[in-house]
Short mmCIF file of C-alpha atoms in Angstrom, two decimals:
data_model
loop_
_atom_site.label_atom_id
_atom_site.label_comp_id
_atom_site.label_asym_id
_atom_site.label_seq_id
_atom_site.Cartn_x
_atom_site.Cartn_y
_atom_site.Cartn_z
CA MET M 1 19.29 26.53 26.63
CA LEU M 2 15.97 24.81 27.25
CA LEU M 3 14.20 28.09 26.38
CA ASP M 4 16.12 28.40 23.16
CA TRP M 5 15.03 24.73 22.27
CA PHE M 6 11.41 25.74 22.83
CA TYR M 7 11.58 28.72 20.68
CA SER M 8 13.29 26.69 17.84
CA LEU M 9 10.39 24.14 18.22
CA ALA M 10 7.77 26.79 18.06
CA ASN M 11 9.28 28.36 14.95
CA TRP M 12 9.63 25.03 13.14
CA ASN M 13 6.00 23.99 13.60
CA PRO M 14 3.71 26.09 15.84
CA GLN M 15 0.96 23.39 15.61
CA PHE M 16 3.25 20.75 16.94
CA PHE M 17 4.49 23.08 19.72
CA ARG M 18 0.88 23.73 20.70
CA GLU M 19 0.18 20.08 20.82
CA VAL M 20 3.10 19.15 22.70
CA LYS M 21 2.83 22.04 25.23
CA GLY M 22 -0.84 21.10 26.00
CA ARG M 23 0.16 17.36 26.66
CA LEU M 24 3.48 17.30 28.22
CA THR M 25 2.27 18.50 31.69
CA ARG M 26 3.96 17.09 34.78
CA ARG M 27 0.70 14.87 35.68
CA ASN M 28 0.68 13.35 32.15
CA LEU M 29 4.42 12.62 32.07
CA VAL M 30 4.28 10.93 35.47
CA MET M 31 1.22 8.85 34.63
CA THR M 32 2.71 7.79 31.23
CA ALA M 33 6.12 6.86 32.79
CA ILE M 34 4.34 4.85 35.52
CA ALA M 35 2.10 2.97 33.06
CA SER M 36 5.07 2.11 30.86
CA LEU M 37 7.17 0.80 33.72
CA VAL M 38 4.30 -1.06 35.30
CA ALA M 39 3.58 -2.83 31.97
CA GLN M 40 7.31 -3.69 31.63
CA ALA M 41 7.40 -5.12 35.17
CA LEU M 42 4.24 -7.27 34.62
CA VAL M 43 5.70 -8.70 31.51
CA MET M 44 9.03 -9.55 33.28
CA ALA M 45 7.19 -10.92 36.26
CA TYR M 46 5.08 -13.17 34.08
CA PHE M 47 8.17 -14.70 32.41
CA TRP M 48 10.11 -14.97 35.72
CA LEU M 49 7.30 -17.06 37.10
CA ALA M 50 7.45 -19.16 34.08
CA LEU M 51 11.00 -20.32 34.76
CA PRO M 52 11.66 -23.70 36.44
CA SER M 53 12.26 -23.56 40.34
CA HIS M 54 15.99 -22.94 41.20
CA SER M 55 15.69 -24.80 44.49
CA VAL M 56 16.88 -28.37 45.02
CA HIS M 57 13.96 -29.06 47.10
CA HIS M 58 11.73 -28.55 44.04
CA GLN M 59 13.24 -31.13 41.73
CA ASP M 60 9.90 -32.79 41.51
CA VAL M 61 9.22 -30.23 38.77
CA GLN M 62 10.58 -32.59 35.98
CA TYR M 63 9.57 -30.57 32.94
CA ASN M 64 9.50 -26.87 31.98
CA TYR M 65 9.48 -24.90 28.51
CA TYR M 66 12.80 -23.26 29.51
CA CYS M 67 14.71 -26.40 30.66
CA THR M 68 17.57 -27.82 28.59
CA GLY M 69 16.92 -31.55 28.81
CA GLU M 70 15.26 -33.84 26.28
CA LYS M 71 12.07 -32.54 24.52
CA THR M 72 8.93 -34.29 25.54
CA TYR M 73 5.07 -33.68 25.10
CA SER M 74 5.06 -31.98 28.43
CA GLY M 75 8.08 -29.64 27.67
CA PHE M 76 11.69 -30.07 28.03
CA GLY M 77 13.31 -32.21 30.72
CA CYS M 78 14.92 -30.20 33.51
CA LEU M 79 18.64 -30.75 34.24
CA TYR M 80 20.21 -29.53 37.45
CA ASP M 81 23.72 -28.29 38.29
CA SER M 82 25.81 -29.28 41.19
CA ALA M 83 24.03 -26.67 43.46
CA GLY M 84 20.60 -28.07 42.55
CA ASN M 85 19.65 -25.28 40.39
CA ALA M 86 17.87 -25.85 37.04
CA ILE M 87 19.76 -25.08 34.02
CA VAL M 88 17.74 -22.62 32.15
CA ASN M 89 17.59 -21.96 28.45
CA TRP M 90 18.16 -18.16 28.83
CA PRO M 91 18.36 -17.32 25.06
CA LEU M 92 14.93 -18.83 24.60
CA TRP M 93 13.55 -16.90 27.63
CA TRP M 94 14.99 -13.60 26.38
CA LEU M 95 13.60 -14.43 22.87
CA ASN M 96 10.03 -14.80 24.12
CA ILE M 97 10.39 -11.48 26.02
CA PHE M 98 11.68 -9.88 22.83
CA GLN M 99 8.64 -11.33 20.81
CA VAL M 100 6.16 -10.00 23.34
CA PHE M 101 7.67 -6.48 23.33
CA SER M 102 7.96 -6.49 19.55
CA TRP M 103 4.21 -7.08 19.69
CA MET M 104 3.34 -4.69 22.49
CA LEU M 105 5.23 -1.61 21.40
CA PRO M 106 3.64 -1.14 18.00
CA PHE M 107 0.21 -2.37 19.29
CA THR M 108 0.31 0.41 22.12
CA LEU M 109 1.44 3.09 19.78
CA LEU M 110 -1.09 2.27 17.10
CA ILE M 111 -4.11 1.83 19.40
CA SER M 112 -3.53 4.90 21.43
CA GLY M 113 -2.21 7.06 18.69
CA VAL M 114 -5.23 6.34 16.33
CA TYR M 115 -7.63 6.90 19.20
CA LEU M 116 -6.12 10.16 20.22
CA LEU M 117 -5.94 11.58 16.81
CA ILE M 118 -9.53 10.85 15.85
CA SER M 119 -10.86 12.00 19.29
CA ASP M 120 -8.71 15.25 19.14
CA LEU M 121 -9.99 16.27 15.67
CA GLY M 122 -13.61 15.28 16.97
CA LYS M 123 -13.10 17.53 19.97
CA GLU M 124 -11.81 20.39 17.60
CA GLU M 125 -14.89 19.95 15.47
CA ARG M 126 -17.42 20.18 18.31
CA ARG M 127 -15.58 23.26 19.64
CA GLY M 128 -15.54 24.91 16.34
CA THR M 129 -11.73 25.43 16.44
CA LEU M 130 -11.06 23.21 13.45
CA ASN M 131 -12.27 25.78 11.22
CA PHE M 132 -10.27 28.46 12.94
CA ILE M 133 -7.12 26.42 12.46
CA ARG M 134 -8.02 26.13 8.70
CA LEU M 135 -7.88 29.91 8.64
CA SER M 136 -4.36 29.93 10.08
CA PRO M 137 -1.74 31.43 7.86
CA GLN M 138 0.38 28.22 8.31
CA PRO M 139 0.50 25.79 5.38
CA SER M 140 -1.98 23.08 5.68
CA GLN M 141 0.82 20.38 5.58
CA SER M 142 2.56 22.04 8.50
CA ILE M 143 -0.66 22.03 10.66
CA LEU M 144 -1.43 18.31 9.77
CA LEU M 145 2.19 17.33 10.55
CA GLY M 146 2.00 19.09 13.90
CA LYS M 147 -1.19 17.11 14.53
CA LEU M 148 0.29 13.95 13.36
CA LEU M 149 3.37 14.21 15.58
CA GLY M 150 2.01 16.13 18.46
CA VAL M 151 -1.20 14.57 19.52
CA PRO M 152 0.30 10.99 20.16
CA VAL M 153 3.28 12.30 21.92
CA LEU M 154 2.46 10.48 25.15
CA PRO M 155 2.24 7.09 23.36
CA PHE M 156 5.46 7.97 21.84
CA LEU M 157 7.06 8.55 25.22
CA ALA M 158 5.67 5.33 26.67
CA VAL M 159 7.13 3.27 23.76
CA VAL M 160 10.50 5.00 23.94
CA LEU M 161 10.65 4.16 27.71
CA ALA M 162 10.33 0.43 26.90
CA ILE M 163 12.89 0.35 24.22
CA PRO M 164 15.96 -0.34 26.60
CA LEU M 165 14.35 -3.44 27.92
CA HIS M 166 13.43 -4.41 24.38
CA LEU M 167 17.12 -4.03 23.34
CA LEU M 168 18.26 -5.91 26.39
CA ALA M 169 16.02 -8.78 25.41
CA ALA M 170 17.29 -8.80 21.90
CA HIS M 171 20.84 -9.04 23.22
CA GLY M 172 20.02 -11.73 25.68
CA ALA M 173 18.26 -13.76 22.86
CA GLY M 174 21.07 -13.22 20.37
CA VAL M 175 18.77 -11.47 17.99
CA SER M 176 20.69 -9.60 15.30
CA GLY M 177 20.71 -5.87 15.06
CA ALA M 178 19.06 -6.10 11.50
CA ILE M 179 16.05 -7.88 13.00
CA VAL M 180 15.77 -5.15 15.71
CA TRP M 181 16.10 -2.28 13.29
CA THR M 182 13.49 -4.12 10.95
CA VAL M 183 10.94 -4.15 13.88
CA TYR M 184 11.67 -0.49 14.53
CA LEU M 185 11.38 0.66 11.03
CA LEU M 186 8.24 -1.33 10.20
CA THR M 187 6.61 0.00 13.48
CA VAL M 188 7.47 3.67 12.32
CA ALA M 189 6.11 2.95 8.67
CA VAL M 190 2.95 1.20 9.83
CA ALA M 191 2.34 3.98 12.49
CA GLY M 192 2.73 6.77 9.80
CA CYS M 193 0.28 4.96 7.61
CA TYR M 194 -2.19 4.28 10.29
CA PHE M 195 -2.01 7.71 11.78
CA THR M 196 -2.61 9.37 8.36
CA GLY M 197 -5.37 7.01 7.76
CA SER M 198 -6.98 8.14 11.08
CA LEU M 199 -6.83 11.88 10.04
CA LEU M 200 -8.68 10.93 6.83
CA PHE M 201 -11.25 9.02 8.83
CA ALA M 202 -11.83 12.09 11.00
CA PHE M 203 -12.11 14.45 8.13
CA LEU M 204 -14.76 12.16 6.62
CA GLY M 205 -16.89 12.61 9.64
CA GLY M 206 -15.79 9.83 11.83
CA PHE M 207 -15.04 11.33 15.09
CA GLN M 208 -15.44 8.13 17.29
CA GLY M 209 -12.03 7.22 18.41
CA TRP M 210 -13.04 3.74 19.61
CA ILE M 211 -13.96 2.82 15.97
CA GLY M 212 -10.46 3.53 14.93
CA ALA M 213 -9.10 1.66 17.89
CA VAL M 214 -11.18 -1.43 16.94
CA ALA M 215 -10.01 -1.28 13.33
CA VAL M 216 -6.55 -1.29 14.46
CA CYS M 217 -7.10 -4.25 16.68
CA PHE M 218 -8.54 -6.29 13.69
CA SER M 219 -5.91 -5.36 11.28
CA PHE M 220 -2.92 -5.53 13.54
CA SER M 221 -2.75 -9.23 13.14
CA LEU M 222 -0.86 -8.71 9.84
CA PHE M 223 1.97 -6.68 11.61
CA TYR M 224 1.98 -9.27 14.48
CA GLN M 225 2.63 -12.01 11.92
CA PHE M 226 5.57 -9.97 10.56
CA THR M 227 7.13 -9.55 14.07
CA GLN M 228 6.65 -13.18 14.81
CA VAL M 229 8.26 -14.41 11.55
CA MET M 230 11.18 -11.98 11.98
CA SER M 231 11.89 -13.26 15.56
CA TYR M 232 12.56 -16.67 14.29
CA GLU M 233 14.65 -15.27 11.43
CA SER M 234 12.52 -16.93 8.72
CA TYR M 235 11.13 -14.64 6.07
CA ARG M 236 9.69 -17.15 3.51
CA TYR M 237 6.14 -16.26 4.76
CA LEU M 238 6.38 -12.46 4.73
CA LEU M 239 5.79 -12.32 0.86
CA PRO M 240 5.30 -14.74 -1.89
CA PRO M 241 8.70 -16.34 -3.03
CA GLN M 242 8.70 -13.91 -5.92
CA TYR M 243 7.64 -10.32 -6.59
CA LEU M 244 7.88 -9.13 -10.11
CA GLY M 245 10.24 -11.99 -10.61
CA ILE M 246 12.49 -11.07 -7.77
CA PRO M 247 12.99 -13.52 -4.80
CA VAL M 248 12.08 -10.92 -2.13
CA GLY M 249 10.24 -13.32 0.15
CA ASN M 250 13.31 -15.13 1.45
CA HIS M 251 15.61 -12.06 1.99
CA LEU M 252 15.24 -9.73 5.01
CA GLY M 253 16.56 -6.56 3.17
CA LEU M 254 14.43 -7.05 0.07
CA SER M 255 11.39 -7.89 2.19
CA LEU M 256 11.93 -4.86 4.33
CA THR M 257 12.43 -2.50 1.30
CA PHE M 258 9.22 -3.89 -0.26
CA TRP M 259 7.16 -3.03 2.80
CA LEU M 260 8.76 0.28 3.47
CA ILE M 261 8.02 1.23 -0.13
CA THR M 262 4.53 -0.16 -0.03
CA LEU M 263 3.69 1.57 3.23
CA GLY M 264 5.43 4.84 2.15
CA VAL M 265 3.44 5.11 -0.95
CA ALA M 266 0.17 4.23 0.80
CA THR M 267 0.90 6.95 3.34
CA PHE M 268 1.74 9.43 0.49
CA TRP M 269 -1.54 9.04 -1.21
CA LEU M 270 -3.45 9.12 2.26
CA TRP M 271 -1.53 12.25 2.94
CA GLN M 272 -2.76 13.78 -0.35
CA ALA M 273 -6.40 13.11 0.42
CA VAL M 274 -5.99 14.34 3.96
CA ASN M 275 -4.41 17.63 2.86
CA ARG M 276 -7.04 18.04 0.19
CA ARG M 277 -9.96 17.38 2.64
CA PHE M 278 -8.44 19.66 5.19
CA ARG M 279 -8.27 22.55 2.86
CA ASN M 280 -11.76 22.07 1.41
CA PRO M 281 -14.23 19.78 3.29
CA ASN M 282 -16.63 19.76 0.37
CA ALA M 283 -14.02 18.73 -2.24
CA THR M 284 -13.56 15.13 -3.49
CA LEU M 285 -10.93 13.08 -1.91
CA LEU M 286 -8.71 12.93 -4.95
CA SER M 287 -8.63 15.14 -8.12
CA LYS M 288 -9.12 13.18 -11.40
CA GLN M 289 -5.27 13.53 -12.21
CA GLN M 290 -4.36 12.19 -8.83
CA SER M 291 -6.66 9.27 -9.32
CA TYR M 292 -4.94 8.17 -12.63
CA LEU M 293 -1.52 8.18 -10.95
CA LEU M 294 -2.87 6.36 -7.81
CA THR M 295 -4.58 3.72 -9.90
CA ALA M 296 -1.39 3.22 -11.92
CA CYS M 297 0.56 2.76 -8.60
CA PHE M 298 -1.98 0.36 -7.18
CA GLU M 299 -2.18 -1.80 -10.30
CA PHE M 300 1.57 -1.96 -10.72
CA TRP M 301 1.83 -3.09 -7.11
CA LEU M 302 -0.85 -5.73 -7.77
CA LEU M 303 0.83 -6.91 -10.88
CA GLY M 304 3.94 -7.73 -9.01
CA PHE M 305 2.03 -10.51 -7.13
CA VAL M 306 0.87 -12.38 -10.21
CA ILE M 307 3.98 -12.39 -12.19
CA ARG M 308 5.69 -15.77 -11.36
CA ASP M 309 7.65 -18.67 -12.79
CA ARG M 310 5.35 -20.42 -15.25
CA SER M 311 7.17 -23.79 -14.87
CA SER M 312 5.10 -24.31 -11.60
CA TRP M 313 1.93 -22.61 -12.55
CA ASP M 314 0.25 -22.85 -15.91
CA MET M 315 -3.09 -21.44 -15.08
CA PRO M 316 -2.62 -17.53 -14.61
CA VAL M 317 -6.29 -16.97 -15.33
CA TYR M 318 -6.99 -17.87 -11.71
CA ASP M 319 -4.58 -15.10 -10.69
CA LEU M 320 -6.52 -12.69 -12.83
CA GLY M 321 -9.75 -13.74 -11.25
CA SER M 322 -8.34 -12.96 -7.78
CA VAL M 323 -7.23 -9.55 -9.23
CA ALA M 324 -10.58 -8.89 -10.67
CA LEU M 325 -12.23 -9.30 -7.30
CA ILE M 326 -9.68 -7.05 -5.72
CA ASN M 327 -10.11 -4.46 -8.36
CA LEU M 328 -13.81 -4.44 -7.88
CA LEU M 329 -13.32 -3.28 -4.25
CA TRP M 330 -10.64 -0.89 -5.37
CA PHE M 331 -12.78 0.75 -8.02
CA VAL M 332 -15.59 1.10 -5.53
CA LEU M 333 -13.17 3.17 -3.44
CA ILE M 334 -12.26 5.20 -6.50
CA ILE M 335 -15.77 5.91 -7.21
CA ALA M 336 -16.21 7.18 -3.57
CA ALA M 337 -13.16 9.35 -3.87
CA LEU M 338 -14.04 10.93 -7.21
CA THR M 339 -17.82 11.32 -7.23
CA PRO M 340 -18.94 14.99 -6.45
CA GLN M 341 -21.83 15.82 -4.24
CA ARG M 342 -25.18 17.34 -5.51
CA GLN M 343 -24.28 20.95 -4.98
CA THR M 344 -21.05 20.67 -6.74
CA LEU M 345 -22.68 18.97 -9.73
CA LEU M 346 -25.35 21.77 -9.80
CA ASP M 347 -22.72 24.49 -9.86
CA TRP M 348 -20.92 22.68 -12.66
CA ALA M 349 -24.10 22.13 -14.66
CA ARG M 350 -24.95 25.85 -14.35
CA TYR M 351 -21.41 26.93 -15.24
CA ARG M 352 -21.48 24.69 -18.31
CA ARG M 353 -24.97 25.99 -19.26
CA GLU M 354 -23.83 29.62 -19.15
CA ARG M 355 -20.70 28.97 -21.23
CA VAL M 356 -22.26 26.68 -23.79
CA SER M 357 -24.13 28.36 -26.68
CA GLN M 358 -27.75 27.26 -27.30
CA ARG M 359 -26.76 26.13 -30.77
CA ARG M 360 -23.99 23.89 -29.51
CA GLN M 361 -24.29 20.51 -27.88
CA PHE M 362 -24.18 20.18 -24.15
CA TRP M 363 -21.36 17.65 -24.41
CA SER M 364 -18.78 19.66 -26.50
CA ARG M 365 -15.09 19.07 -26.73
CA SER M 366 -14.43 21.43 -23.83
CA VAL M 367 -16.82 19.46 -21.73
CA VAL M 368 -15.02 16.38 -22.40
CA LYS M 369 -11.73 17.95 -21.40
CA ASP M 370 -13.42 19.22 -18.16
CA LEU M 371 -14.76 15.59 -17.53
CA VAL M 372 -11.22 14.31 -17.73
CA TRP M 373 -9.44 16.86 -15.64
CA GLY M 374 -12.12 19.14 -14.04
CA GLU M 375 -12.57 19.13 -10.15
CA LYS M 376 -16.30 19.48 -10.07
CA SER M 377 -17.49 17.63 -13.15
CA PRO M 378 -19.10 14.11 -13.17
CA SER M 379 -16.70 11.22 -12.56
CA LEU M 380 -17.79 8.60 -14.93
CA LEU M 381 -15.43 9.34 -17.75
CA ALA M 382 -12.57 9.53 -15.17
CA ILE M 383 -13.54 6.07 -13.81
CA ALA M 384 -13.35 4.86 -17.31
CA LEU M 385 -9.93 6.23 -17.71
CA ASN M 386 -8.80 4.49 -14.53
CA LEU M 387 -10.02 1.29 -15.84
CA LEU M 388 -8.17 2.01 -19.04
CA VAL M 389 -4.95 2.52 -17.00
CA ALA M 390 -5.42 -0.76 -15.23
CA THR M 391 -6.24 -2.66 -18.46
CA ALA M 392 -3.08 -1.28 -20.14
CA LEU M 393 -0.84 -2.33 -17.20
CA PHE M 394 -2.29 -5.94 -17.20
CA THR M 395 -2.52 -6.50 -21.09
CA PRO M 396 1.12 -7.28 -21.73
CA TRP M 397 1.13 -9.92 -18.96
CA ILE M 398 -2.00 -11.44 -20.35
CA LEU M 399 -0.53 -11.52 -23.84
CA THR M 400 2.32 -13.76 -22.48
CA TRP M 401 0.01 -16.50 -21.54
CA LYS M 402 0.18 -19.92 -23.02
CA SER M 403 -2.81 -22.35 -23.36
CA SER M 404 -3.25 -25.01 -20.88
CA GLU M 405 -5.20 -28.35 -20.87
CA LYS M 406 -7.80 -27.00 -18.62
CA PHE M 407 -7.95 -23.40 -20.09
CA PRO M 408 -7.24 -23.63 -23.72
CA ASP M 409 -8.70 -20.10 -24.44
CA GLN M 410 -7.62 -18.49 -21.11
CA THR M 411 -6.42 -15.26 -22.84
CA ILE M 412 -9.94 -14.82 -24.37
CA GLN M 413 -11.37 -15.60 -20.89
CA ALA M 414 -8.99 -13.00 -19.35
CA PHE M 415 -10.17 -10.15 -21.70
CA ALA M 416 -13.77 -11.16 -21.15
CA THR M 417 -13.23 -10.91 -17.32
CA ILE M 418 -11.75 -7.46 -17.79
CA LEU M 419 -14.53 -6.32 -20.11
CA LEU M 420 -17.41 -7.50 -17.97
CA GLY M 421 -15.83 -6.45 -14.77
CA SER M 422 -15.25 -2.90 -16.32
CA MET M 423 -18.89 -2.80 -17.35
CA VAL M 424 -19.99 -3.59 -13.73
CA ILE M 425 -17.75 -0.77 -12.19
CA LEU M 426 -18.93 1.79 -14.87
CA ILE M 427 -22.56 1.02 -13.97
CA CYS M 428 -21.58 1.46 -10.24
CA GLY M 429 -20.21 4.73 -11.02
CA ALA M 430 -23.30 5.89 -12.89
CA ILE M 431 -25.56 4.74 -10.12
CA ALA M 432 -23.37 6.52 -7.56
CA GLN M 433 -23.54 9.70 -9.64
CA LEU M 434 -27.18 9.68 -10.23
CA THR M 435 -27.98 8.89 -6.60
CA LEU M 436 -25.69 11.79 -5.40
CA LEU M 437 -27.39 14.15 -7.84
CA SER M 438 -30.91 13.24 -6.66
CA LYS M 439 -32.81 15.29 -4.03
CA THR M 440 -33.10 12.35 -1.69
CA GLN M 441 -32.11 12.80 1.82
CA ARG M 442 -28.98 10.82 3.00
CA ARG M 443 -27.82 10.40 -0.58
CA THR M 444 -24.49 8.89 0.38
CA LEU M 445 -26.16 6.05 2.35
CA TRP M 446 -28.45 5.42 -0.57
CA ALA M 447 -25.59 5.33 -3.05
CA VAL M 448 -23.73 2.80 -0.77
CA GLY M 449 -26.68 0.59 -0.35
CA THR M 450 -27.57 0.61 -4.02
CA ILE M 451 -24.14 -0.25 -5.23
CA THR M 452 -23.79 -2.92 -2.50
CA ALA M 453 -27.12 -4.47 -3.71
CA PHE M 454 -26.20 -4.28 -7.31
CA ILE M 455 -22.72 -5.96 -6.83
CA SER M 456 -23.74 -8.71 -4.27
CA GLY M 457 -27.47 -8.99 -4.91
CA PRO M 458 -27.32 -11.31 -8.04
CA ALA M 459 -24.82 -13.64 -6.59
CA VAL M 460 -26.75 -13.92 -3.39
CA LEU M 461 -30.00 -14.66 -5.04
CA LEU M 462 -28.27 -17.34 -7.14
CA VAL M 463 -26.77 -19.12 -4.18
CA VAL M 464 -30.20 -18.81 -2.23
CA PHE M 465 -32.02 -20.52 -5.11
CA GLY M 466 -29.33 -23.28 -5.34
CA SER M 467 -27.74 -22.16 -8.46
CA ASN M 468 -24.06 -22.72 -9.32
CA PRO M 469 -21.83 -21.56 -12.16
CA THR M 470 -21.90 -25.23 -13.66
CA GLU M 471 -25.66 -25.50 -13.75
CA PHE M 472 -26.66 -21.97 -14.89
CA PRO M 473 -23.51 -20.47 -16.16
CA PHE M 474 -25.27 -17.58 -18.23
CA LEU M 475 -26.98 -16.22 -15.13
CA TRP M 476 -23.73 -16.00 -13.34
CA LEU M 477 -22.44 -13.78 -16.07
CA PHE M 478 -24.50 -11.03 -14.43
CA SER M 479 -22.94 -11.33 -11.00
CA MET M 480 -19.61 -10.16 -9.50
CA PHE M 481 -18.38 -14.01 -9.80
CA ALA M 482 -18.70 -14.19 -13.62
CA PHE M 483 -15.26 -15.35 -13.91
CA PHE M 484 -16.35 -18.76 -12.53
CA ALA M 485 -18.77 -19.34 -15.29
CA PHE M 486 -16.45 -18.70 -18.20
CA GLU M 487 -15.60 -22.34 -18.49
CA HIS M 488 -19.25 -23.33 -19.09
CA VAL M 489 -20.55 -20.49 -21.47
CA THR M 490 -20.04 -19.82 -25.18
CA ALA M 491 -18.67 -16.73 -26.80
CA MET M 492 -22.13 -15.66 -27.91
CA GLU M 493 -23.51 -15.80 -24.27
CA ILE M 494 -20.56 -13.65 -23.23
CA LEU M 495 -21.37 -11.29 -25.95
CA VAL M 496 -25.07 -11.17 -24.90
CA SER M 497 -23.99 -10.47 -21.37
CA PHE M 498 -21.73 -7.66 -22.42
CA LEU M 499 -24.51 -6.06 -24.68
CA ALA M 500 -27.00 -6.25 -21.63
CA HIS M 501 -24.49 -4.44 -19.50
CA LEU M 502 -23.79 -1.87 -22.18
CA THR M 503 -27.50 -1.15 -22.48
CA VAL M 504 -27.84 -0.62 -18.77
CA LEU M 505 -24.87 1.63 -18.83
CA GLY M 506 -26.26 3.52 -21.89
CA LEU M 507 -29.59 4.07 -20.29
CA LEU M 508 -28.00 5.30 -17.05
CA THR M 509 -25.61 7.63 -18.81
CA THR M 510 -28.39 9.14 -20.93
CA HIS M 511 -30.49 9.62 -17.83
CA LEU M 512 -27.56 11.30 -16.09
CA THR M 513 -27.08 13.69 -19.11
CA ARG M 514 -30.59 14.65 -18.99
CA GLN M 515 -30.49 15.33 -15.34
CA LEU M 516 -27.37 17.41 -15.63
CA ARG M 517 -28.82 19.39 -18.64
CA LYS M 518 -32.04 19.92 -16.67
CA ALA M 519 -30.16 20.96 -13.50
CA GLY M 520 -28.10 23.43 -15.41
CA GLU M 521 -31.30 25.02 -16.87
CA SER M 522 -33.08 25.13 -13.52
CA GLU M 523 -29.96 26.83 -11.78
CA SER M 524 -29.55 29.25 -14.54
CA LYS M 525 -33.20 30.27 -14.47
CA ALA M 526 -33.10 30.45 -10.67
CA LEU M 527 -29.91 32.69 -10.73
CA LEU M 528 -31.47 35.07 -13.40
CA ALA M 529 -34.74 35.29 -11.38
CA GLY M 530 -32.69 36.27 -8.37
CA ALA M 531 -30.83 38.90 -10.28
CA LYS M 532 -34.10 40.50 -11.38
#
């Protein structure tokens, strides 16, 4: 029977069977079980020691958090029964244990799982077995799923061993089954997203498991807030009161659905990037077609947070300012995901040079089509189309705005925000593409540094020299915080700023075109010389 189960597991996913077989040794199983049981015992011992004394000889202990008397600054007054034992608030005691385990279980799973996944792929890369796995006849998704489920199998086991005590604490505290299932479902969804992200981090060259563990520690506070709020059966802080006009923040089912969909969609797109990078380490993280769909998903998700009841908020331009800053970071990620490396660009330029006749222009209709959909072409036009997708989604919302006393022209300011923000992002895209096309060593680091300086440099300089959007608003139009200067500038100043950005973008695009044309000619000449 057991042998048949092993054969079925091996046939379902050979990579998963390989990972599980290598990790579920007797020594690992015993150590995992002992560690899980010891951790549970320590938690129970801590809370047991926190109880008031049950002996009549210790009635000098008048106050304790788990007593049932009158509440004071020092705690709750202790009441004693006829036998001299303190009357304990057992539901509160079990509730605190439930809260601790609701925090410990996902924390243990995420920290250890992310560390093991990144370290395992780093070990595979150092041994040279990762390329061997790529050559396997198994589908890439099957291999990745085997890694995702098999590598953290011991943390899975440690968490499963703690579930009975977690359920016992929930029962003792009177926590509803819906709350318990919500914790488990969110843990699974968050773990899937984190684990997939750790695979992507490793495929990008980050093989230090401790970095992933530290990142989990810093970001886990969000999940901890969810579990704490759920334990008190109050959901108003999980989300804004409304999302897309739906009151999801105060309803457990709607709130859970929102987060499961959000984490599920995030995991799906991370999985697409992981699968793509696994099959071809030199490919961009996303294809151009995938980027358009991903941007549409993200912008629609972001739009839901700013659609609200206008009776209590008449300045949506502030919401758009926040969205603009978030989108600046988002499109920097899109630039990183779409911009091809130097050799890929050289191959594309040579390919276009061979196909395009000397009498025709380098930028023909077929080239434009390739720029929109091609895998190896420059990313600037694709970034512009992603910006167009975001603008198209937010424009209907902006057109519903009404004038307010403070912002009588907030619709115009909104489109100015989008326009200048788009120009900044396109300039960043052109800088990234030119830097990656250059012959400079460590081109990626140079691209990151240049873009960071371009985005944050003007604002930092203005702050250092004591300038603010009120005193020198025109200068702030050239920074990432141009939104805050719109109240104090004229339409002509906004137009001048836009033309300045457009000029810079035009110069960068022209230079990029010349570089690509020159690279295509050089590559073609080198290829012909080699053929002779």
